[in-house]
């Protein structure tokens, strides 16, 4: 009897969610939305695109709100990309959608849109409410895409692909190819009360979630999002703008933090706070980066974010002894940078000390084994949660906005 009751409750919740996305079409809107980002990912080149290809992508929302919009990116393409059919619905299981939830998205009133190279495009708002913690599914079709494709390679989320246009289908029958990347989609926003805002986590593979459990939303920004939904704070949205291998100063695995700050962070709607947690890749790459170099990069990010009216929370660099590229020289720079962060709190709006959260008390240059994902640089699920739990939620909401 208990199983039937629980199952009935789940079905009722799904039905309510589907009904929330069923409403009369909202008025068309052009340009950046005036709401808050509820999901985001960093875009970079992830290979070559293909014609007549469909992508059904699963994303997990943070803050709830009304009139959701998506952002499509061709930031790294060298040719225009046509999207002739784009739908959004709610995930039931795998590639199958909740019945009645899949609805067409429009762009300036049109069912298709061409995104020029180097550009991003927002959809019109889709009337209805999107709940916090929802698995939103965006299905899109590109009839003639060619050249470099813009996306996010390491999604740690199973999405789906197919040949041909099956975007309107709620069945998963044609969506049989599982994929581990997001293609073209880089943001989802919702309308919220005016006081509500978001925090953007600007980071590398630790923020991107490597070594956390796939399809479980256990990256540290995911844990942070769940804390924020329960807290008495105006910061509710969380966007994960981590890229595996990313550096503060130099391009490589995607543009550097300095070079992607505007598109990945400052252009997003409703952002109150930037959470900066980068630097280990600059050190372990052995490119000669010094502590003053990295500190100068931090200061530039802080200055630009402050000029845009955003708060900035900076974290110390986590330990990574045991990773093959660790050496005493890189460790010395890490310690110098961390000492600077701790002793110059007045330059930032707040400081979070992930180094102290993750390090072993017996060997402070090394991650605590119980939090280690196994490679000595990336935390496991428990480590990710410990990081999120250490963030002072009040520090994410300062007075600059």
mmCIF file of N, CA and C in Angstrom, residues 97-180:
data_model
loop_
_atom_site.group_PDB
_atom_site.id
_atom_site.type_symbol
_atom_site.label_atom_id
_atom_site.label_comp_id
_atom_site.label_asym_id
_atom_site.label_seq_id
_atom_site.Cartn_x
_atom_site.Cartn_y
_atom_site.Cartn_z
ATOM 1 N N UNK A 97 9.367 11.819 -22.501
ATOM 2 C CA UNK A 97 8.914 13.028 -21.838
ATOM 3 C C UNK A 97 7.557 12.831 -21.171
ATOM 4 N N UNK A 98 7.297 13.648 -20.181
ATOM 5 C CA UNK A 98 5.987 13.662 -19.549
ATOM 6 C C UNK A 98 4.932 14.008 -20.595
ATOM 7 N N UNK A 99 3.900 13.228 -20.652
ATOM 8 C CA UNK A 99 2.861 13.428 -21.668
ATOM 9 C C UNK A 99 2.234 14.818 -21.529
ATOM 10 N N UNK A 100 2.162 15.524 -22.642
ATOM 11 C CA UNK A 100 1.560 16.849 -22.674
ATOM 12 C C UNK A 100 2.501 17.976 -22.298
ATOM 13 N N UNK A 101 3.752 17.658 -21.964
ATOM 14 C CA UNK A 101 4.668 18.722 -21.519
ATOM 15 C C UNK A 101 5.525 19.295 -22.645
ATOM 16 N N UNK A 102 5.673 18.578 -23.756
ATOM 17 C CA UNK A 102 6.588 19.006 -24.815
ATOM 18 C C UNK A 102 5.957 20.099 -25.674
ATOM 19 N N UNK A 103 6.565 21.285 -25.686
ATOM 20 C CA UNK A 103 5.989 22.426 -26.394
ATOM 21 C C UNK A 103 7.042 23.119 -27.240
ATOM 22 N N UNK A 104 6.583 23.639 -28.369
ATOM 23 C CA UNK A 104 7.502 24.285 -29.301
ATOM 24 C C UNK A 104 7.982 25.623 -28.752
ATOM 25 N N UNK A 105 9.265 25.883 -28.925
ATOM 26 C CA UNK A 105 9.845 27.185 -28.618
ATOM 27 C C UNK A 105 9.922 28.015 -29.886
ATOM 28 N N UNK A 106 9.717 29.310 -29.742
ATOM 29 C CA UNK A 106 9.813 30.215 -30.894
ATOM 30 C C UNK A 106 10.897 31.258 -30.639
ATOM 31 N N UNK A 107 11.294 31.922 -31.719
ATOM 32 C CA UNK A 107 12.345 32.926 -31.669
ATOM 33 C C UNK A 107 11.849 34.145 -32.432
ATOM 34 N N UNK A 108 11.539 35.211 -31.671
ATOM 35 C CA UNK A 108 10.931 36.393 -32.261
ATOM 36 C C UNK A 108 9.669 36.012 -33.038
ATOM 37 N N UNK A 109 8.919 35.055 -32.495
ATOM 38 C CA UNK A 109 7.659 34.621 -33.084
ATOM 39 C C UNK A 109 7.780 33.550 -34.136
ATOM 40 N N UNK A 110 8.997 33.194 -34.541
ATOM 41 C CA UNK A 110 9.196 32.202 -35.595
ATOM 42 C C UNK A 110 9.576 30.858 -35.005
ATOM 43 N N UNK A 111 9.189 29.786 -35.692
ATOM 44 C CA UNK A 111 9.516 28.442 -35.210
ATOM 45 C C UNK A 111 10.943 28.036 -35.555
ATOM 46 N N UNK A 112 11.635 28.832 -36.329
ATOM 47 C CA UNK A 112 13.026 28.531 -36.670
ATOM 48 C C UNK A 112 13.882 29.767 -36.446
ATOM 49 N N UNK A 113 15.185 29.529 -36.345
ATOM 50 C CA UNK A 113 16.107 30.640 -36.122
ATOM 51 C C UNK A 113 17.463 30.287 -36.721
ATOM 52 N N UNK A 114 18.142 31.286 -37.227
ATOM 53 C CA UNK A 114 19.510 31.130 -37.713
ATOM 54 C C UNK A 114 20.430 31.860 -36.740
ATOM 55 N N UNK A 115 21.425 31.148 -36.220
ATOM 56 C CA UNK A 115 22.374 31.735 -35.281
ATOM 57 C C UNK A 115 23.701 31.920 -36.013
ATOM 58 N N UNK A 116 24.121 33.160 -36.124
ATOM 59 C CA UNK A 116 25.335 33.482 -36.862
ATOM 60 C C UNK A 116 26.582 33.061 -36.079
ATOM 61 N N UNK A 117 27.702 32.863 -36.777
ATOM 62 C CA UNK A 117 28.947 32.522 -36.075
ATOM 63 C C UNK A 117 29.292 33.562 -35.018
ATOM 64 N N UNK A 118 29.708 33.097 -33.876
ATOM 65 C CA UNK A 118 30.084 33.985 -32.792
ATOM 66 C C UNK A 118 28.923 34.544 -31.992
ATOM 67 N N UNK A 119 27.710 34.094 -32.279
ATOM 68 C CA UNK A 119 26.516 34.699 -31.678
ATOM 69 C C UNK A 119 25.764 33.728 -30.766
ATOM 70 N N UNK A 120 24.903 34.304 -29.933
ATOM 71 C CA UNK A 120 23.942 33.543 -29.151
ATOM 72 C C UNK A 120 22.560 34.132 -29.399
ATOM 73 N N UNK A 121 21.529 33.318 -29.210
ATOM 74 C CA UNK A 121 20.147 33.746 -29.451
ATOM 75 C C UNK A 121 19.265 33.209 -28.337
ATOM 76 N N UNK A 122 18.390 34.060 -27.820
ATOM 77 C CA UNK A 122 17.408 33.651 -26.827
ATOM 78 C C UNK A 122 16.089 33.297 -27.502
ATOM 79 N N UNK A 123 15.430 32.300 -26.941
ATOM 80 C CA UNK A 123 14.076 31.993 -27.383
ATOM 81 C C UNK A 123 13.101 32.995 -26.785
ATOM 82 N N UNK A 124 11.905 33.011 -27.315
ATOM 83 C CA UNK A 124 10.810 33.728 -26.665
ATOM 84 C C UNK A 124 10.451 32.988 -25.376
ATOM 85 N N UNK A 125 9.826 33.680 -24.421
ATOM 86 C CA UNK A 125 9.404 32.989 -23.198
ATOM 87 C C UNK A 125 8.309 31.968 -23.489
ATOM 88 N N UNK A 126 8.393 30.849 -22.803
ATOM 89 C CA UNK A 126 7.386 29.799 -22.899
ATOM 90 C C UNK A 126 6.504 29.910 -21.667
ATOM 91 N N UNK A 127 5.271 30.344 -21.852
ATOM 92 C CA UNK A 127 4.439 30.650 -20.690
ATOM 93 C C UNK A 127 4.186 29.403 -19.845
ATOM 94 N N UNK A 128 4.064 29.612 -18.560
ATOM 95 C CA UNK A 128 3.914 28.529 -17.607
ATOM 96 C C UNK A 128 5.023 28.592 -16.571
ATOM 97 N N UNK A 129 4.976 27.704 -15.630
ATOM 98 C CA UNK A 129 5.948 27.712 -14.537
ATOM 99 C C UNK A 129 6.854 26.493 -14.621
ATOM 100 N N UNK A 130 8.142 26.725 -14.360
ATOM 101 C CA UNK A 130 9.141 25.666 -14.324
ATOM 102 C C UNK A 130 9.653 25.561 -12.890
ATOM 103 N N UNK A 131 9.485 24.396 -12.288
ATOM 104 C CA UNK A 131 9.820 24.236 -10.878
ATOM 105 C C UNK A 131 11.314 24.105 -10.657
ATOM 106 N N UNK A 132 11.754 24.484 -9.459
ATOM 107 C CA UNK A 132 13.132 24.233 -9.056
ATOM 108 C C UNK A 132 13.383 22.729 -9.019
ATOM 109 N N UNK A 133 14.585 22.327 -9.397
ATOM 110 C CA UNK A 133 14.930 20.916 -9.350
ATOM 111 C C UNK A 133 14.254 20.067 -10.402
ATOM 112 N N UNK A 134 13.815 20.689 -11.510
ATOM 113 C CA UNK A 134 13.182 19.949 -12.601
ATOM 114 C C UNK A 134 14.235 19.448 -13.590
ATOM 115 N N UNK A 135 13.951 18.327 -14.234
ATOM 116 C CA UNK A 135 14.746 17.886 -15.370
ATOM 117 C C UNK A 135 14.056 18.375 -16.638
ATOM 118 N N UNK A 136 14.519 19.523 -17.112
ATOM 119 C CA UNK A 136 13.988 20.095 -18.335
ATOM 120 C C UNK A 136 14.679 19.434 -19.518
ATOM 121 N N UNK A 137 13.917 19.134 -20.553
ATOM 122 C CA UNK A 137 14.465 18.486 -21.746
ATOM 123 C C UNK A 137 14.262 19.407 -22.934
ATOM 124 N N UNK A 138 15.373 19.811 -23.545
ATOM 125 C CA UNK A 138 15.335 20.668 -24.729
ATOM 126 C C UNK A 138 15.720 19.823 -25.932
ATOM 127 N N UNK A 139 14.816 19.751 -26.900
ATOM 128 C CA UNK A 139 15.055 18.979 -28.124
ATOM 129 C C UNK A 139 15.185 19.939 -29.290
ATOM 130 N N UNK A 140 16.253 19.795 -30.069
ATOM 131 C CA UNK A 140 16.448 20.689 -31.205
ATOM 132 C C UNK A 140 16.935 19.914 -32.412
ATOM 133 N N UNK A 141 16.692 20.491 -33.585
ATOM 134 C CA UNK A 141 17.081 19.856 -34.852
ATOM 135 C C UNK A 141 17.831 20.869 -35.697
ATOM 136 N N UNK A 142 18.948 20.426 -36.257
ATOM 137 C CA UNK A 142 19.752 21.267 -37.148
ATOM 138 C C UNK A 142 19.765 20.622 -38.539
ATOM 139 N N UNK A 143 19.064 21.210 -39.510
ATOM 140 C CA UNK A 143 18.929 20.567 -40.813
ATOM 141 C C UNK A 143 20.200 20.572 -41.654
ATOM 142 N N UNK A 144 21.047 21.593 -41.483
ATOM 143 C CA UNK A 144 22.183 21.729 -42.397
ATOM 144 C C UNK A 144 23.455 22.173 -41.693
ATOM 145 N N UNK A 145 23.601 21.849 -40.433
ATOM 146 C CA UNK A 145 24.763 22.308 -39.668
ATOM 147 C C UNK A 145 26.049 21.734 -40.258
ATOM 148 N N UNK A 146 27.093 22.562 -40.236
ATOM 149 C CA UNK A 146 28.410 22.148 -40.715
ATOM 150 C C UNK A 146 29.463 22.975 -39.999
ATOM 151 N N UNK A 147 30.688 22.459 -39.975
ATOM 152 C CA UNK A 147 31.762 23.179 -39.321
ATOM 153 C C UNK A 147 31.824 22.883 -37.839
ATOM 154 N N UNK A 148 32.622 23.649 -37.098
ATOM 155 C CA UNK A 148 32.775 23.397 -35.657
ATOM 156 C C UNK A 148 31.456 23.549 -34.913
ATOM 157 N N UNK A 149 31.239 22.652 -33.960
ATOM 158 C CA UNK A 149 30.023 22.708 -33.169
ATOM 159 C C UNK A 149 30.347 23.305 -31.799
ATOM 160 N N UNK A 150 29.462 24.159 -31.324
ATOM 161 C CA UNK A 150 29.597 24.771 -30.004
ATOM 162 C C UNK A 150 28.800 23.944 -29.001
ATOM 163 N N UNK A 151 29.418 23.613 -27.880
ATOM 164 C CA UNK A 151 28.713 22.831 -26.879
ATOM 165 C C UNK A 151 29.544 22.661 -25.631
ATOM 166 N N UNK A 152 29.167 21.690 -24.823
ATOM 167 C CA UNK A 152 29.883 21.396 -23.585
ATOM 168 C C UNK A 152 30.102 19.900 -23.536
ATOM 169 N N UNK A 153 31.362 19.496 -23.594
ATOM 170 C CA UNK A 153 31.681 18.082 -23.775
ATOM 171 C C UNK A 153 31.330 17.248 -22.554
ATOM 172 N N UNK A 154 31.799 17.637 -21.354
ATOM 173 C CA UNK A 154 31.653 16.799 -20.168
ATOM 174 C C UNK A 154 30.404 17.201 -19.383
ATOM 175 N N UNK A 155 29.262 16.702 -19.812
ATOM 176 C CA UNK A 155 28.008 17.072 -19.158
ATOM 177 C C UNK A 155 27.750 16.280 -17.884
ATOM 178 N N UNK A 156 28.289 15.060 -17.788
ATOM 179 C CA UNK A 156 27.958 14.153 -16.681
ATOM 180 C C UNK A 156 26.448 13.973 -16.560
ATOM 181 N N UNK A 157 25.796 14.031 -17.689
ATOM 182 C CA UNK A 157 24.341 13.876 -17.778
ATOM 183 C C UNK A 157 24.033 13.180 -19.090
ATOM 184 N N UNK A 158 23.285 12.108 -19.041
ATOM 185 C CA UNK A 158 22.925 11.405 -20.266
ATOM 186 C C UNK A 158 21.851 12.175 -21.015
ATOM 187 N N UNK A 159 22.177 12.553 -22.242
ATOM 188 C CA UNK A 159 21.204 13.129 -23.164
ATOM 189 C C UNK A 159 21.112 12.199 -24.360
ATOM 190 N N UNK A 160 20.443 12.639 -25.417
ATOM 191 C CA UNK A 160 20.140 11.710 -26.500
ATOM 192 C C UNK A 160 20.237 12.403 -27.851
ATOM 193 N N UNK A 161 20.533 11.602 -28.882
ATOM 194 C CA UNK A 161 20.651 12.132 -30.233
ATOM 195 C C UNK A 161 19.946 11.193 -31.202
ATOM 196 N N UNK A 162 19.664 11.725 -32.395
ATOM 197 C CA UNK A 162 18.998 10.944 -33.433
ATOM 198 C C UNK A 162 19.232 11.595 -34.776
ATOM 199 N N UNK A 163 18.955 10.875 -35.834
ATOM 200 C CA UNK A 163 18.937 11.448 -37.180
ATOM 201 C C UNK A 163 17.509 11.853 -37.521
ATOM 202 N N UNK A 164 17.362 12.993 -38.179
ATOM 203 C CA UNK A 164 16.045 13.473 -38.549
ATOM 204 C C UNK A 164 15.427 14.308 -37.443
ATOM 205 N N UNK A 165 14.254 14.836 -37.745
ATOM 206 C CA UNK A 165 13.566 15.720 -36.812
ATOM 207 C C UNK A 165 12.493 14.958 -36.046
ATOM 208 N N UNK A 166 12.782 14.666 -34.798
ATOM 209 C CA UNK A 166 11.823 13.998 -33.915
ATOM 210 C C UNK A 166 11.588 14.844 -32.661
ATOM 211 N N UNK A 167 11.819 16.130 -32.786
ATOM 212 C CA UNK A 167 11.758 17.021 -31.626
ATOM 213 C C UNK A 167 10.372 17.087 -31.001
ATOM 214 N N UNK A 168 9.315 16.969 -31.803
ATOM 215 C CA UNK A 168 7.957 17.109 -31.286
ATOM 216 C C UNK A 168 7.467 15.857 -30.576
ATOM 217 N N UNK A 169 8.182 14.764 -30.713
ATOM 218 C CA UNK A 169 7.737 13.499 -30.146
ATOM 219 C C UNK A 169 8.025 13.441 -28.645
ATOM 220 N N UNK A 170 7.054 12.993 -27.878
ATOM 221 C CA UNK A 170 7.269 12.799 -26.454
ATOM 222 C C UNK A 170 7.807 11.416 -26.148
ATOM 223 N N UNK A 171 7.622 10.497 -27.061
ATOM 224 C CA UNK A 171 8.200 9.173 -26.939
ATOM 225 C C UNK A 171 9.713 9.252 -27.134
ATOM 226 N N UNK A 172 10.415 8.333 -26.506
ATOM 227 C CA UNK A 172 11.859 8.248 -26.709
ATOM 228 C C UNK A 172 12.241 7.222 -27.750
ATOM 229 N N UNK A 173 11.262 6.727 -28.515
ATOM 230 C CA UNK A 173 11.512 5.610 -29.426
ATOM 231 C C UNK A 173 12.602 5.912 -30.453
ATOM 232 N N UNK A 174 12.649 7.136 -30.964
ATOM 233 C CA UNK A 174 13.649 7.483 -31.970
ATOM 234 C C UNK A 174 14.935 8.047 -31.369
ATOM 235 N N UNK A 175 14.918 8.260 -30.056
ATOM 236 C CA UNK A 175 16.077 8.868 -29.397
ATOM 237 C C UNK A 175 16.883 7.772 -28.707
ATOM 238 N N UNK A 176 17.558 6.972 -29.502
ATOM 239 C CA UNK A 176 18.208 5.764 -28.984
ATOM 240 C C UNK A 176 19.707 5.936 -28.766
ATOM 241 N N UNK A 177 20.265 7.023 -29.200
ATOM 242 C CA UNK A 177 21.717 7.229 -29.065
ATOM 243 C C UNK A 177 22.013 8.073 -27.824
ATOM 244 N N UNK A 178 22.547 7.453 -26.798
ATOM 245 C CA UNK A 178 22.915 8.197 -25.606
ATOM 246 C C UNK A 178 24.174 9.015 -25.833
ATOM 247 N N UNK A 179 24.184 10.238 -25.366
ATOM 248 C CA UNK A 179 25.343 11.116 -25.511
ATOM 249 C C UNK A 179 25.659 11.750 -24.160
ATOM 250 N N UNK A 180 26.902 12.133 -23.976
ATOM 251 C CA UNK A 180 27.334 12.703 -22.710
ATOM 252 C C UNK A 180 27.717 14.162 -22.806
#
